[in-house]
XYZ file of C-alpha atoms in Angstrom:
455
model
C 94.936 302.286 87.010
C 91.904 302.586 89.248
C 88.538 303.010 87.566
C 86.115 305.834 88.002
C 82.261 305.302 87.062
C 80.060 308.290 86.265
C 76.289 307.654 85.918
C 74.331 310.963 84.755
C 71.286 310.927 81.441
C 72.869 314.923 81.665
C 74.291 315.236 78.462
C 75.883 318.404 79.659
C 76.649 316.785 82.740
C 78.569 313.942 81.132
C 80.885 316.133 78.831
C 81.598 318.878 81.611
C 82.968 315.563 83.981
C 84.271 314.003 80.890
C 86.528 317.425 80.086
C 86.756 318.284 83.739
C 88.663 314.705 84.648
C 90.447 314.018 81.850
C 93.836 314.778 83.645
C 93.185 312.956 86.533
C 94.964 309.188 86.850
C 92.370 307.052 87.119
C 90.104 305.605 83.947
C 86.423 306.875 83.086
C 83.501 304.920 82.437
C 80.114 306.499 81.989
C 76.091 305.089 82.006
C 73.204 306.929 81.411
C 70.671 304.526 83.264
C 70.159 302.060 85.768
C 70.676 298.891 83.461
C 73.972 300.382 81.596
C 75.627 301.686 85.160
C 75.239 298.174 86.569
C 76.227 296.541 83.666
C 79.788 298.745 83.836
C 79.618 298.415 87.396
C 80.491 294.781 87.474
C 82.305 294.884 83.811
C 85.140 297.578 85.011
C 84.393 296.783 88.999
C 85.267 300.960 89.901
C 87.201 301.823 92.687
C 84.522 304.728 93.071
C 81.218 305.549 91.533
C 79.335 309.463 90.934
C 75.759 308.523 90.989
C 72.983 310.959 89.640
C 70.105 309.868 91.856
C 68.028 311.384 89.292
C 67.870 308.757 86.359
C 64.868 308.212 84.016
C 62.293 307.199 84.076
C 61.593 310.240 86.066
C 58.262 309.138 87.570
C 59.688 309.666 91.488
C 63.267 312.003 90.838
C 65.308 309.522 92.991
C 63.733 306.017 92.599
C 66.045 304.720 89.892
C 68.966 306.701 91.511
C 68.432 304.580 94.890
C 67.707 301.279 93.090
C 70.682 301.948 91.519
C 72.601 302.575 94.500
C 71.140 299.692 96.115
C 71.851 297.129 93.752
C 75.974 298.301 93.818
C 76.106 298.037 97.242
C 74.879 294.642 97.247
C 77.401 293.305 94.890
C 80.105 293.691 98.112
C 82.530 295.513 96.642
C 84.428 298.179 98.293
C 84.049 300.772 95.442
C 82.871 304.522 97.188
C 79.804 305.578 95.896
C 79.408 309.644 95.613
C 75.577 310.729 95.099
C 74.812 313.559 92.901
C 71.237 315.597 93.515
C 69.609 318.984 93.219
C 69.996 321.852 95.549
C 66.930 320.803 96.952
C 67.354 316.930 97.360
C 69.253 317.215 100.443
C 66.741 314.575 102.516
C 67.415 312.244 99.150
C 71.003 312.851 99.506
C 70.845 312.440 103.679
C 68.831 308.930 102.677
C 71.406 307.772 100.326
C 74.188 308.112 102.962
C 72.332 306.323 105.684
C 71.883 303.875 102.703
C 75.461 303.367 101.984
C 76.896 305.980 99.959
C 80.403 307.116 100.696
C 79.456 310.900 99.989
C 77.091 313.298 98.412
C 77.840 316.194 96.074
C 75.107 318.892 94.906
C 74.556 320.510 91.497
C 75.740 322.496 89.905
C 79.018 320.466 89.785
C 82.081 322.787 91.051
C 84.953 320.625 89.367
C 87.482 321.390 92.060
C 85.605 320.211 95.011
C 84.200 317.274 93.213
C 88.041 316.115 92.040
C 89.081 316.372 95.868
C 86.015 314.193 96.727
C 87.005 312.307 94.575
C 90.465 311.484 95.460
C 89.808 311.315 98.610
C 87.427 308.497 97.908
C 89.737 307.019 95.584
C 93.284 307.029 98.808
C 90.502 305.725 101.260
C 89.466 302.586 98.887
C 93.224 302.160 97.828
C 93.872 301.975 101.644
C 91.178 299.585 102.232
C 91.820 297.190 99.550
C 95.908 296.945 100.971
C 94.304 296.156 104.484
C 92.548 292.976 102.879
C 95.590 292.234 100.874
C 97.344 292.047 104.020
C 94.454 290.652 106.427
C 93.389 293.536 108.026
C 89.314 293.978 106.889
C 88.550 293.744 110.439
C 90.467 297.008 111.497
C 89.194 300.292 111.107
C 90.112 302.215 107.523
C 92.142 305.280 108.656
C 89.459 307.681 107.495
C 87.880 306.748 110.433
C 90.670 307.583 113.002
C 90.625 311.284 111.251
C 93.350 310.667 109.062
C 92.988 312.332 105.705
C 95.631 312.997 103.512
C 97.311 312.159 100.165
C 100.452 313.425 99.072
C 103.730 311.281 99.418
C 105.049 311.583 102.782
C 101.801 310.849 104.248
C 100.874 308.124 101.826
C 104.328 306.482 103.000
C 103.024 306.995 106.527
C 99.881 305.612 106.109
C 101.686 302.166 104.451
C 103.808 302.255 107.486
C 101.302 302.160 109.865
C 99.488 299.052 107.795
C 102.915 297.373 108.596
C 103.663 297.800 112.285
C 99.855 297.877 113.412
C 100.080 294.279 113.728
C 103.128 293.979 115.764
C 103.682 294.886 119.421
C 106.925 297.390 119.129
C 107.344 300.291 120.563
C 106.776 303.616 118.241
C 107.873 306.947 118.840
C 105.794 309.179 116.652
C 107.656 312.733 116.158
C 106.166 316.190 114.771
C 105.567 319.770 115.150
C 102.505 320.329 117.399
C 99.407 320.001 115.989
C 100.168 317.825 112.962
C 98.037 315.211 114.139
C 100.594 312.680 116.276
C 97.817 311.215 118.667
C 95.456 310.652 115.465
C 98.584 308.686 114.225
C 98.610 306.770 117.172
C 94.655 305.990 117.746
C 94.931 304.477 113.841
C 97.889 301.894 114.756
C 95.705 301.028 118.065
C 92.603 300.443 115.943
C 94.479 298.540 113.598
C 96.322 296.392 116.102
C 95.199 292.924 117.299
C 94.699 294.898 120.807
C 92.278 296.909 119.272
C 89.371 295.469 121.797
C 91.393 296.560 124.660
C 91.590 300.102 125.538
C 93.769 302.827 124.615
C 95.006 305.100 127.774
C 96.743 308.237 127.253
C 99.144 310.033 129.225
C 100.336 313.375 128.576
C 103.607 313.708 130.400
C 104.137 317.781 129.774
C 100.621 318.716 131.569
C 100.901 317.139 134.641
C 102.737 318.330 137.617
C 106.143 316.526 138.626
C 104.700 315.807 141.669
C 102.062 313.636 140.472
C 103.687 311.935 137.410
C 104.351 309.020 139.296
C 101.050 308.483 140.517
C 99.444 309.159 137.237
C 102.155 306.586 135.657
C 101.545 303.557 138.887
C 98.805 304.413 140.858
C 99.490 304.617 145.117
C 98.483 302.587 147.535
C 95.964 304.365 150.566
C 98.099 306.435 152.962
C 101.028 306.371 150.328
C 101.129 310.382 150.928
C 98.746 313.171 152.426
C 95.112 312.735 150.593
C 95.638 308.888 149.525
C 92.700 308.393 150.839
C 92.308 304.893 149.122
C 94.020 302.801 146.625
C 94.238 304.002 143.240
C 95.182 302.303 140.244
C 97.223 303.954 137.458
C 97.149 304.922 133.525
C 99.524 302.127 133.367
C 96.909 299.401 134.859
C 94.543 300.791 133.302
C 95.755 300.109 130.045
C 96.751 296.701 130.944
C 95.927 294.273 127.631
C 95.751 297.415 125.520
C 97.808 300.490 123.977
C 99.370 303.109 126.120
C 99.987 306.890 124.900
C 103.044 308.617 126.277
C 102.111 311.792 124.937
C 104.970 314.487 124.844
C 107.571 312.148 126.228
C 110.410 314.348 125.583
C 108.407 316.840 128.281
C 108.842 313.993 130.946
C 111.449 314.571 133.977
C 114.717 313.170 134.243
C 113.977 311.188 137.701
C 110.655 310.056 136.369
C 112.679 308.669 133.156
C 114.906 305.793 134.747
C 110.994 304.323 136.423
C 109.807 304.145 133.066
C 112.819 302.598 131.406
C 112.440 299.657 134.319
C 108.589 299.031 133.156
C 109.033 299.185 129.985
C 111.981 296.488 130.016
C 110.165 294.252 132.446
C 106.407 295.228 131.996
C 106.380 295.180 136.138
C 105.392 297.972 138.237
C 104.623 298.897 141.920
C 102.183 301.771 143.214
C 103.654 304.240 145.162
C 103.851 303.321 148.660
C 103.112 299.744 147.294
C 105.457 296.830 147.685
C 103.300 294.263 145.273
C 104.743 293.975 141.566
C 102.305 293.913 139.408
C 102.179 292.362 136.102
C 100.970 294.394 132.643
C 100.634 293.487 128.998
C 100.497 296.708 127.194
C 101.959 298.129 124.030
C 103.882 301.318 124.078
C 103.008 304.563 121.702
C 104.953 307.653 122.342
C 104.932 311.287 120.663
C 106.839 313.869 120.989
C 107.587 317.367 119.177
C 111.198 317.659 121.213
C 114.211 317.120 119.362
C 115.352 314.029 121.467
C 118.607 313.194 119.828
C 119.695 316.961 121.084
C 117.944 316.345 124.303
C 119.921 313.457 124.861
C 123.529 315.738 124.245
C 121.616 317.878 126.535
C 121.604 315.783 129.097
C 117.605 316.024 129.606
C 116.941 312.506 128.031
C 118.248 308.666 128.372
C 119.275 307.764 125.773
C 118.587 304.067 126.733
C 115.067 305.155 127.235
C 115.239 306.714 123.577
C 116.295 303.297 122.059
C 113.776 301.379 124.389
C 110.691 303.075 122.711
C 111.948 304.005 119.504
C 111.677 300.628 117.729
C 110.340 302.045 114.810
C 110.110 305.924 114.030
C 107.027 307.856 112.430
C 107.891 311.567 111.638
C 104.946 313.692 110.760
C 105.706 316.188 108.145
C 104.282 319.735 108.875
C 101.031 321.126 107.080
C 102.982 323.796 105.247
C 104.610 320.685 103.212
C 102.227 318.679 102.118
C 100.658 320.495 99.581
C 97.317 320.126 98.302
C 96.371 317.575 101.849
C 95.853 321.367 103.103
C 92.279 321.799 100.883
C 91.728 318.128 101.674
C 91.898 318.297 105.088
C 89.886 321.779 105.207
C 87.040 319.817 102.870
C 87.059 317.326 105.579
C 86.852 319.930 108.577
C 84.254 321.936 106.852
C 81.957 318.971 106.412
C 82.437 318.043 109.643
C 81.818 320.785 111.573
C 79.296 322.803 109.267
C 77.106 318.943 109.647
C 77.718 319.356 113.726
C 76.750 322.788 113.749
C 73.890 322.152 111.697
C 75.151 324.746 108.970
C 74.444 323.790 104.849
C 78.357 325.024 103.687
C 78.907 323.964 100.240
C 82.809 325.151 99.681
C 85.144 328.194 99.623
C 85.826 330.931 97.287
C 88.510 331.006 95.378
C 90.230 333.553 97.362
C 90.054 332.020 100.999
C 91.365 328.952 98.747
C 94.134 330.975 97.939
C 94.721 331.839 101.297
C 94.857 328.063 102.613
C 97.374 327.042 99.838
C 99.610 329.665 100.415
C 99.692 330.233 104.510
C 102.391 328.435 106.769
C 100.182 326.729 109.159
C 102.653 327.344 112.326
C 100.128 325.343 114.134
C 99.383 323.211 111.448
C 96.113 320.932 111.112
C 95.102 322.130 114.900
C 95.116 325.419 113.736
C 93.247 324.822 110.399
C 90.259 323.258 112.199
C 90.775 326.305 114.781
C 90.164 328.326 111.540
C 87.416 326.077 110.062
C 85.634 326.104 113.304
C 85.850 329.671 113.466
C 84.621 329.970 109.759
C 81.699 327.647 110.116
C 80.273 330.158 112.997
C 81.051 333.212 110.769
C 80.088 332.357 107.220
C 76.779 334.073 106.298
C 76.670 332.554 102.694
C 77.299 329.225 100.997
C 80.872 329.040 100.636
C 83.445 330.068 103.203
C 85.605 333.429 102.374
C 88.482 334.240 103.471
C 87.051 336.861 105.791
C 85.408 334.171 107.435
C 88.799 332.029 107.515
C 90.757 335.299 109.557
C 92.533 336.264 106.653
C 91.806 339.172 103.717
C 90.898 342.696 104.000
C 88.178 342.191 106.591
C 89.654 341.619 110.068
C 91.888 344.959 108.987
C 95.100 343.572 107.658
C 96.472 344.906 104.186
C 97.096 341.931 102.356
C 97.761 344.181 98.842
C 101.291 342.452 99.368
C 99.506 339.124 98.102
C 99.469 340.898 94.508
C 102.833 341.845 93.980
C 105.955 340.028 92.232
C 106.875 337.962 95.874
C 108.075 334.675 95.336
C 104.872 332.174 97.235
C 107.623 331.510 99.736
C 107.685 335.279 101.205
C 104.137 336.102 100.922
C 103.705 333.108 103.058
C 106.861 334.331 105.610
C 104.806 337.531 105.727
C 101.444 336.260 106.078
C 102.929 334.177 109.444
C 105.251 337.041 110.684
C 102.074 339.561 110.521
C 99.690 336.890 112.162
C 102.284 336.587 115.449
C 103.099 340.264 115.595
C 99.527 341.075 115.413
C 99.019 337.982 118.063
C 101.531 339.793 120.709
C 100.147 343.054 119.957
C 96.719 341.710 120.867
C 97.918 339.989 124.144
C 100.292 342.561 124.558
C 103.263 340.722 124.729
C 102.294 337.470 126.525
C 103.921 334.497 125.053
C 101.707 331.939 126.324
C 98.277 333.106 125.303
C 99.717 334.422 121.920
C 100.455 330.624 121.248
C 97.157 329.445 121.892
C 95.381 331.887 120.061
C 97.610 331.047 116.707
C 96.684 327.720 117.984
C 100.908 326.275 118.582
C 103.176 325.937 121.155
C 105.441 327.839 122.675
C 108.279 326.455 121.474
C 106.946 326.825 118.105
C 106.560 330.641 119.001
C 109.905 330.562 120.352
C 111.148 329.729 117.102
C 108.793 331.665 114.893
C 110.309 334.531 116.901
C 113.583 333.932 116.337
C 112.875 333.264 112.661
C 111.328 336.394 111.861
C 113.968 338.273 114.644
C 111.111 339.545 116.414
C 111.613 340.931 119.561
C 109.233 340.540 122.670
């Protein structure tokens, strides 16, 4: 069990985290000064430390805080250090990151965004301490590629990825749009021993037919009206590297049995070219189609499927992985309200309630959509659900929320109200009602047919 080191002289302090984490699975250990936290520190050797940078003596508020602070992170150890100060410490607490520290966390303590800092600290040092286990400190921890996350499926994910980063097969990562496929696929790059080579991505549903194989090859000059000059192609391009075949399922039949030749022989020849030319890349695709059906369909090889489908990743949807929802909000409110320049401490319990109980048809796309949004919006401290797009204020009657509905209709509600008022607003037009709900159409296509609405 990993072990969690709290250093506060707060009395108070101590009993409120000491009562507060009791449930949590991971072991407490607490110091009250410099000379006792750094004696636990390398007795228990915590997976992740809460540091009040205000120890005694208090000549100077944070100099025993940062000596303390100091003196962990020179011991080498991976363990996540979270900073603790005063509402009006935040240059102390904007120091101690530069420093080192993992996070920072301002009094008073709120106990729920404190345990999610904290487990989040906790997943990314577990993750960290399997990469050396396995060889890997020289990759980039997930956190960095964006990934956050803890519940099952996406702890099983994130293992999986450890495993086939290394490697060179093929990986077709499936997934309802916006659940974070590309992400996914940047981590396994980063990971990889190409991970000094570059990472090219193609996305094979945006680009016109005509130019696919272009995009794919590159042409030689005079190949066709405007080849000007020679051009070199995404595939060249990512020659000694990773390539992204974004939305493969979206890419056309002809186009298909061009690809399947490359990818078995790792030749290719611009258009109008005659030249093969040799290229060492690694193949990532993604796709939200259901190939398997495609295949019966007729719109898919299914030689091509096997060819890049060595190993499969499925990406759950938002709506299923639980608490990861107020996770991954944390992380986008952080984030953004730091880009923005914005001081956002948390949300209220009701747009909480909001984000744990929505469907997230466009899943995490759509909660940064709404974080973004909230970020702009929010004229206190902590996010509502106003701000969010949901509650009384943007007009809806949400009084349904209070009834005896199971959490599995108020949420059907909540998403058949959000489309209906979406085509309302765009009256009718498919397309730009997707993008404002932040999915795609086939996800509206099937949120339509789920709720039988008729457009």
């Amino acid at each position: 069990m990993d072990n969690l080191l709290i250093v506060d002289d707060n009395e108070d302090v101590l009993t409120q985290l000491k009562w507060g984490l009791a449930s949590e699975s991971f072991n407490l250990h607490f110091a009250k000064n410099v000379d006792e936290a750094l004696a636990q520190f390398r007795k228990v050797q915590p997976g992740v430390v809460t540091l009040d940078l205000g120890l005694p003596p208090h000549t100077d508020s944070s100099v025993e805080g940062f000596r303390c602070l100091v003196e962990m992170l020179k011991a080498g150890t991976s363990a996540k250090i979270i900073v603790i100060t005063g509402n009006d410490e935040r240059e102390n607490a904007l120091n101690a990151i530069k420093t080192g520290a993992y996070d920072f966390f301002r009094k008073p303590i709120d106990l729920d965004e404190l345990r999610v800092i904290v487990r989040r600290a906790f997943h990314l040092h577990a993750i960290e301490r399997e990469g050396r286990e396995r060889g890997g400190a020289n990759a980039a921890p997930l956190e960095d590629c964006g990934i956050v996350g803890s519940c099952r499926a996406m702890r099983n994910i994130l293992a999986l990825i450890d495993k086939v980063a290394a490697s060179d097969v093929p990986i077709l990562i499936s997934g309802e749009s916006g659940t974070g496929k590309e992400l996914v696929a940047r981590a396994i790059h980063a990971k990889s021993l190409r991970r000094k080579g570059p990472m090219v991505s193609i996305n094979c549903g945006a680009i016109p037919e005509n130019l696919l194989e272009s995009e794919f090859f590159g042409h030689e000059k005079g190949a066709f009206t405007g080849a000007v000059s020679t051009v070199q192609g995404k595939v060249e391009y990512a020659d000694n590297g990773t390539l992204f075949l974004d939305e493969i399922g979206e890419l056309p039949v002809n186009l298909q049995v061009k690809i399947l030749r490359f990818l078995q022989e790792m030749v290719i020849q611009r258009v109008g070219g005659r030249k093969d030319i040799t290229v060492n890349v690694r193949i990532i695709a993604a796709t939200n189609v259901d190939i398997p059906r495609a295949i019966e369909a007729g719109q898919f090889r299914e030689d091509l499927y096997y060819r890049i489908s060595v190993v499969n990743i499925h990406l759950p949807p938002l709506r299923e992985r639980g608490e990861d929802v107020r996770m991954i909000a944390d992380h986008f409110l952080r984030r953004i309200s730091s880009e923005v320049g914005k001081e956002l401490t948390g949300f209220t319990p009701e747009a909480l309630a909001f984000l744990e109980s929505y469907t997230w048809p466009g899943n995490i796309r759509e909660l940064e959509n709404k974080v973004r949004r909230a970020v702009v919006l929010a004229n206190s401290s902590r996010v509502s659900a106003e701000d969010l797009g949901f509650g009384t204020g943007n007009g809806q009657d949400d009084s349904f929320l209070l009834t005896d509905k199971t959490l599995k209709e108020a949420r059907a509600m909540i998403e058949k109200k959000m489309v209906l008022a979406a085509l309302t607003k765009f009256e009718g037009n498919i397309v730009k009602a997707s993008e404002a709900l932040g999915i795609s159409r086939p996800t509206m296509y099937d949120l339509l047919k789920k709720h039988e609405i008729e457009n």
